[in-house]
Coordinates of C-alpha atoms in Angstrom, one line a residue:
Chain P
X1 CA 9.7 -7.5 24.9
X2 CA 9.8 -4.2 26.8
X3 CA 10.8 -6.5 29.8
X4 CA 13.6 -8.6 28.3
X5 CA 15.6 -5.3 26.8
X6 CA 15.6 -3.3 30.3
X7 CA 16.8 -6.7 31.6
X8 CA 19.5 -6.6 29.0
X9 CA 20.4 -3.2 29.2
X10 CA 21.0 -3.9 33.0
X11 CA 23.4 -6.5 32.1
X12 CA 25.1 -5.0 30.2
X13 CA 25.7 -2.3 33.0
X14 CA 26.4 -4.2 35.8
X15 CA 29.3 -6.8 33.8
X16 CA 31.1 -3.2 33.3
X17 CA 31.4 -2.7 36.9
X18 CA 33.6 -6.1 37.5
X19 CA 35.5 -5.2 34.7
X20 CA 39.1 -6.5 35.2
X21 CA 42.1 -3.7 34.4
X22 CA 44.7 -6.1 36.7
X23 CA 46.5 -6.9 33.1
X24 CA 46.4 -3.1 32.5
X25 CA 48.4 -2.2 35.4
X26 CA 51.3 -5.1 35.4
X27 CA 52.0 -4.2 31.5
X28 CA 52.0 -0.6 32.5
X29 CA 54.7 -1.4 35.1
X30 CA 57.2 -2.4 32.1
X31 CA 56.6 0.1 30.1
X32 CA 58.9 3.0 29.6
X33 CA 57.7 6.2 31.1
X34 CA 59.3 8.8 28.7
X35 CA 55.5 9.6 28.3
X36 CA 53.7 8.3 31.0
X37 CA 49.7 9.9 29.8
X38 CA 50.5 8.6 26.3
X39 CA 51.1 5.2 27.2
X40 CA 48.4 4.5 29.8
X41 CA 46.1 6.0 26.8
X42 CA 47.4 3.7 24.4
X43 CA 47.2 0.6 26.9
X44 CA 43.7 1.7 27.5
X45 CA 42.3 1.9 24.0
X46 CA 44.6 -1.2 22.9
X47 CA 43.3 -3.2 25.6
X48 CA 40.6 -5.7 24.6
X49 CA 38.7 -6.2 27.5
X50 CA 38.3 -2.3 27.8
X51 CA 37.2 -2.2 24.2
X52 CA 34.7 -4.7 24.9
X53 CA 33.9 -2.7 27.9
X54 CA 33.1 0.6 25.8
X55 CA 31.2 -1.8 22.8
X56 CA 28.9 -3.0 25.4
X57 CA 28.3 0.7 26.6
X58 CA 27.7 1.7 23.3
X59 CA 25.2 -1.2 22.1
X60 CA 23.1 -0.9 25.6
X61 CA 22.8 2.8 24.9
X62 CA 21.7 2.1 21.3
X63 CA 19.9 -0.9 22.5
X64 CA 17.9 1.4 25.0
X65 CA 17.0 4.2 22.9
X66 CA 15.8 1.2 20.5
X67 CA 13.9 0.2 23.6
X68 CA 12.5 3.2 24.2
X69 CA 11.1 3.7 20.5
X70 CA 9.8 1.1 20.7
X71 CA 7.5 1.5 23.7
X72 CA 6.9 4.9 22.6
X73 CA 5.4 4.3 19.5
X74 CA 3.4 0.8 20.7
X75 CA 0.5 3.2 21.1
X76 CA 0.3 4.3 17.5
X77 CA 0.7 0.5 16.6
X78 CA -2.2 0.2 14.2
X79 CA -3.7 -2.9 13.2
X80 CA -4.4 -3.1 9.3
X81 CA -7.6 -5.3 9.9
X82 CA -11.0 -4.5 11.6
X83 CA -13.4 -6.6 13.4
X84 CA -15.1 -8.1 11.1
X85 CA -18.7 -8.1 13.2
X86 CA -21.1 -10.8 11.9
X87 CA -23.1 -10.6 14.4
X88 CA -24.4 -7.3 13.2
X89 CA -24.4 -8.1 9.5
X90 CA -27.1 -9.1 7.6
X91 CA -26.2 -10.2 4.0
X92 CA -26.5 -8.3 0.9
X93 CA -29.6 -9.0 -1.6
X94 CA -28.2 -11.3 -4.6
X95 CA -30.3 -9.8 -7.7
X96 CA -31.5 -13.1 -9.5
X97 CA -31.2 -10.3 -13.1
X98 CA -27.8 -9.2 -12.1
X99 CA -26.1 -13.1 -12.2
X100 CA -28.5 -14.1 -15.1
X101 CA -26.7 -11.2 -17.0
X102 CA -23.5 -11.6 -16.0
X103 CA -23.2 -15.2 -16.5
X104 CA -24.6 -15.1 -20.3
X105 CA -22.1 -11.9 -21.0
X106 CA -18.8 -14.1 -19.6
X107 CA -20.1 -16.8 -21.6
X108 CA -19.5 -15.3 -25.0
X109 CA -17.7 -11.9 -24.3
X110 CA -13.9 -12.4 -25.1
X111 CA -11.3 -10.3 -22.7
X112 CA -8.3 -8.5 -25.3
X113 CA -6.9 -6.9 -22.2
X114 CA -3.7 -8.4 -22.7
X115 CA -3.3 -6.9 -26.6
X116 CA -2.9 -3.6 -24.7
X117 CA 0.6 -2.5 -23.0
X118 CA 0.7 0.9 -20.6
X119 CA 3.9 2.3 -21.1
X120 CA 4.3 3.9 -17.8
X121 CA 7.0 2.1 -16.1
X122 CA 3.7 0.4 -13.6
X123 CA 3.9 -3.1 -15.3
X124 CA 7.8 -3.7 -15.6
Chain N
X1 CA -19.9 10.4 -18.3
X2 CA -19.2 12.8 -15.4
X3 CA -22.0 15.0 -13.0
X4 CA -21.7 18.8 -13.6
X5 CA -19.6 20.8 -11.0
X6 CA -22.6 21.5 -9.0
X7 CA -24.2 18.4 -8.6
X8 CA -21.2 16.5 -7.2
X9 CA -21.3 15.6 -3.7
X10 CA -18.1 17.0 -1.8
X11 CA -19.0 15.7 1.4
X12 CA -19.0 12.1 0.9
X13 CA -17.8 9.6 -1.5
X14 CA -19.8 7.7 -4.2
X15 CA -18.7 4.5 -6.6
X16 CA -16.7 6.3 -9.3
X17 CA -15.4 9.4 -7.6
X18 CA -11.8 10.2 -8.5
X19 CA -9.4 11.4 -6.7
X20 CA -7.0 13.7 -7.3
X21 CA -3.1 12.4 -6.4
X22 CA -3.0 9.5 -3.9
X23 CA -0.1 7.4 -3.4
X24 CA -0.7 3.9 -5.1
X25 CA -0.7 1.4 -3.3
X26 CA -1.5 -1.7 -6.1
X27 CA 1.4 -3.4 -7.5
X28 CA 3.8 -3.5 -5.2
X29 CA 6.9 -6.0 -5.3
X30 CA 6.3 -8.1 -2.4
X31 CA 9.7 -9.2 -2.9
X32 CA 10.6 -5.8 -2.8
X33 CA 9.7 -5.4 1.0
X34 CA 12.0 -5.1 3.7
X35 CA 12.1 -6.3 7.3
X36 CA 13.6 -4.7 10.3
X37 CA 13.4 -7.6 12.3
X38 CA 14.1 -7.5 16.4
X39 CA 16.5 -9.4 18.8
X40 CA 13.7 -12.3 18.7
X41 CA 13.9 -12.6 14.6
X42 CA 10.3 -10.8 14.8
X43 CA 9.5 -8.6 12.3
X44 CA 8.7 -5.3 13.6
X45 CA 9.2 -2.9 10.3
X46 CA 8.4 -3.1 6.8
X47 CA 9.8 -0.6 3.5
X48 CA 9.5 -1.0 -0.1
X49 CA 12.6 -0.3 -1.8
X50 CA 10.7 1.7 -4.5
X51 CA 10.2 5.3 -5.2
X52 CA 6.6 6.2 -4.4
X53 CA 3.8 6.3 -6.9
X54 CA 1.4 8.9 -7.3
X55 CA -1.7 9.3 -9.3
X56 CA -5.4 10.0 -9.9
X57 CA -7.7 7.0 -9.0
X58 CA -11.1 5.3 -9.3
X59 CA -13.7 4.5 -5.7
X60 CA -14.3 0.7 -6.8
X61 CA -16.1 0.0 -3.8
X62 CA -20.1 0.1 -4.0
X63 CA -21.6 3.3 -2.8
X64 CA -23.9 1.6 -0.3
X65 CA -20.9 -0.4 1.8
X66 CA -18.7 3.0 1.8
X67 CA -21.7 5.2 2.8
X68 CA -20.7 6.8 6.1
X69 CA -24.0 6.3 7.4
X70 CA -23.1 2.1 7.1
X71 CA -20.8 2.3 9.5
X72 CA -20.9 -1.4 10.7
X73 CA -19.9 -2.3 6.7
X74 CA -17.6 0.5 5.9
X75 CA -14.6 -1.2 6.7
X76 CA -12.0 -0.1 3.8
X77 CA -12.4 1.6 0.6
X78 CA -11.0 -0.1 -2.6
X79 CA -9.4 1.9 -5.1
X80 CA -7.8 1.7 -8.5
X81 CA -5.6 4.0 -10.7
X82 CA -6.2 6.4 -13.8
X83 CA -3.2 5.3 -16.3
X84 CA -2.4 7.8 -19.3
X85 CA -4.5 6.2 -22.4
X86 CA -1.7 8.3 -24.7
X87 CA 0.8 6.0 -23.0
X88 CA -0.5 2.2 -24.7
X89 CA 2.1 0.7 -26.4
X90 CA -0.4 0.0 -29.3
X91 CA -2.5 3.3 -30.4
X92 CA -4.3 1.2 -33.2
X93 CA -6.7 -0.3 -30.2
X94 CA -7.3 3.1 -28.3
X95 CA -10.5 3.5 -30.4
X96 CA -11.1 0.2 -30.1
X97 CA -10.9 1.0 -26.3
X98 CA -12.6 4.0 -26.2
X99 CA -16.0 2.1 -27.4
X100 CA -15.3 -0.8 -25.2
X101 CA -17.2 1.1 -21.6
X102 CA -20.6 -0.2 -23.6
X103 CA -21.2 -3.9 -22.9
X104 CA -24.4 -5.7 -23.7
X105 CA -25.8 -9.0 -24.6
X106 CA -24.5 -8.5 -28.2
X107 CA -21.1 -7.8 -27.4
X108 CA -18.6 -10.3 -28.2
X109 CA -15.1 -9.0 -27.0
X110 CA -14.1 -6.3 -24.5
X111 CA -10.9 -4.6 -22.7
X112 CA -12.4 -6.1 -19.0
X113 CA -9.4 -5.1 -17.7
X114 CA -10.0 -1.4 -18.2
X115 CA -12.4 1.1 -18.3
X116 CA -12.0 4.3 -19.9
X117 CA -12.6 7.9 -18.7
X118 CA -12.8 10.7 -20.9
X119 CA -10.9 13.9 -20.9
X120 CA -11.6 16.4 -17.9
X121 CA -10.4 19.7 -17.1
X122 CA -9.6 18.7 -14.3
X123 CA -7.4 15.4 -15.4
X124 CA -4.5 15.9 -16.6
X125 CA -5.0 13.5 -19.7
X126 CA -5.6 14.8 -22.8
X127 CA -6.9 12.0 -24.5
X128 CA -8.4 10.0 -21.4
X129 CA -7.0 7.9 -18.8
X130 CA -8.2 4.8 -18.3
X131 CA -9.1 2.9 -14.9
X132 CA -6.7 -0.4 -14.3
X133 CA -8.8 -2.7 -12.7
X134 CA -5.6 -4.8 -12.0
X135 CA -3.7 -3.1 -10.0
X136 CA -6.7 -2.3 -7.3
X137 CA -5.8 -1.5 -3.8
X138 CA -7.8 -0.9 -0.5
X139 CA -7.5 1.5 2.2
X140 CA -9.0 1.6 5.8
X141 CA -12.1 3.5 6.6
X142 CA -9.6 5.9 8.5
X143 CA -8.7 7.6 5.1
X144 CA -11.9 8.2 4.0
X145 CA -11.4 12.1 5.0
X146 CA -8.6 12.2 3.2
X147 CA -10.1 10.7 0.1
X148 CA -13.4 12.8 0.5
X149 CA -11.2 16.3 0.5
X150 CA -9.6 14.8 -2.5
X151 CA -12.6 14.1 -4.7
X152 CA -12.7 16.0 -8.0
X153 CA -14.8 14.2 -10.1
X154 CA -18.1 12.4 -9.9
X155 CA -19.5 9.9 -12.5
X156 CA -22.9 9.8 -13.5
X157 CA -25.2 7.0 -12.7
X158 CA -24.5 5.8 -16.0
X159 CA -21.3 5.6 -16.2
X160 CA -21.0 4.1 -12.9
X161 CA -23.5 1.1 -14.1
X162 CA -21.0 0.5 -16.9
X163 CA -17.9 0.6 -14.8
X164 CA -19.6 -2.0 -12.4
X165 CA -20.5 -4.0 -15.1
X166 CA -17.0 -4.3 -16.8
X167 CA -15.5 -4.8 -13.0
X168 CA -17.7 -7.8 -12.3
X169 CA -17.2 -9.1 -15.8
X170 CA -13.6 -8.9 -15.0
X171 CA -13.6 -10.8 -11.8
X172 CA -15.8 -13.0 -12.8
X173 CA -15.2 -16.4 -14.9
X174 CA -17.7 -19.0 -14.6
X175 CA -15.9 -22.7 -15.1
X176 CA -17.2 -23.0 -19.1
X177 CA -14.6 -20.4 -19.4
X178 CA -11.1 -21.6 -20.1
X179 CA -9.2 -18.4 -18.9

């Protein structure tokens, strides 16, 4: 993934160099010059491709810094499961009594959990 | 119900220790959860869109498997939160409730669901919390520091028999049982 972003960010770089500004300068030519700074300015921002230019050098900064979270924190990535290592376990004693009682108790006992609300806002 | 102050164990955890003030991690909305997905549609984040939830709770997990000298079985530790017994919706079956930690052969109906602690100086319940056995939760064996320098209270071998008990009883339905 790290891979594929640097490759994009590069992109993204290198398409702003051949950026065209030939339509910039012939509608600059028929423009009044009363205020020469003030209308290049305003031909700059109101020209598309230049506004896709600065988008794109926006999102590959963004893009990169994303990037580079990203790879910075890989190293604290932590997995929420263990091994599990059966080859080391040996399984736990089943107590014949324990079943024995616990079958003939769930045979008759009846559960009234449910007749019982906690008003605590935990089971909305 | 509870070992005197100077015979609990502060450096290690025990079935039926509570802790004091953890964030709870049982219950959550799944649908609640949201992604922060990547360029690929892979989901890289998660959030709950929920205020956090903080409160005492219960070590459910046996005191062999989370014994730090098991360290190939100690894997996570499973927990489940102390609920305000003063909050019930329905204070005619608090007493009712209250009796319900004893279960034997000649019982015939139980709260399974819940086991009750008495009040404690240290809880902050004045008439008992009780244990929801529902809304259990596990952490990894990585936390068991934290929950270790946490511990306030320690339950008698006792008591811990009869919380066991009730858990089991409320997991377990053999197929003669309708629900």
């Amino acid at each position: 993934m790290g891979t594929s972003l640097a490759t994009k960010s590069t992109s993204n770089t290198a398409k702003s160099n051949i950026i065209d500004f030939y339509s910039f300068r012939n509608q600059r030519d028929s423009y009044s010059t009363s205020l020469p700074s003030e209308d290049i300015l305003n031909q700059i921002i109101g020209n598309p491709e230049f506004e896709n230019y600065l988008k794109e050098i926006v999102e590959g900064i963004i893009y990169s810094q994303w990037a580079s979270d990203i790879a910075s924190n890989l190293t604290n990535t932590d997995d929420p499961f263990d091994s599990i290592y059966l080859a080391d376990l040996k399984p736990d004693s089943i107590n014949d009594y324990n079943i024995s009682l616990l079958n003939y108790i769930s045979n008759q006992i009846e559960d009234k959990s449910d007749e019982l609300i906690i008003n605590d806002g935990w089971d909305d | 119900m509870f070992l005197q102050e100077n015979a609990i164990e502060r450096d290690i955890l025990r079935q039926g220790d509570i802790i004091s003030n953890i964030l709870i991690l049982g219950a959550i909305n799944i649908n609640g959860i949201q992604f922060q997905v990547d360029q690929k549609g892979e989901k890289k984040f998660w959030s709950v869109s929920q205020q956090p939830k903080y409160s005492d709770a219960m070590i459910l997990s046996h005191s062999c498997e989370i014994d730090p000298s098991n360290s190939i079985k100690l894997t996570s530790l499973i927990l489940a939160p102390l609920r305000d017994i003063n909050k019930a919706t329905n204070p005619s079956k608090i007493e009712e409730l209250k009796k319900s930690n004893y279960i034997d052969s000649s019982v015939q109906a139980s709260y399974l669901k819940y086991f009750y602690i008495h009040p404690h100086p240290m809880l902050s319940y004045d008439d008992g919390a009780i244990v929801d056995f529902s809304k259990c939760f596990s952490l990894k064996k990585e936390s068991y520091n934290m929950l270790v320098e946490r511990k306030i209270i320690q339950l008698n071998d006792d008591a811990i028999d009869k919380m066991s008990l009730k858990l089991a009883l409320y997991f377990y339905r053999n197929n003669k049982q309708i629900a």
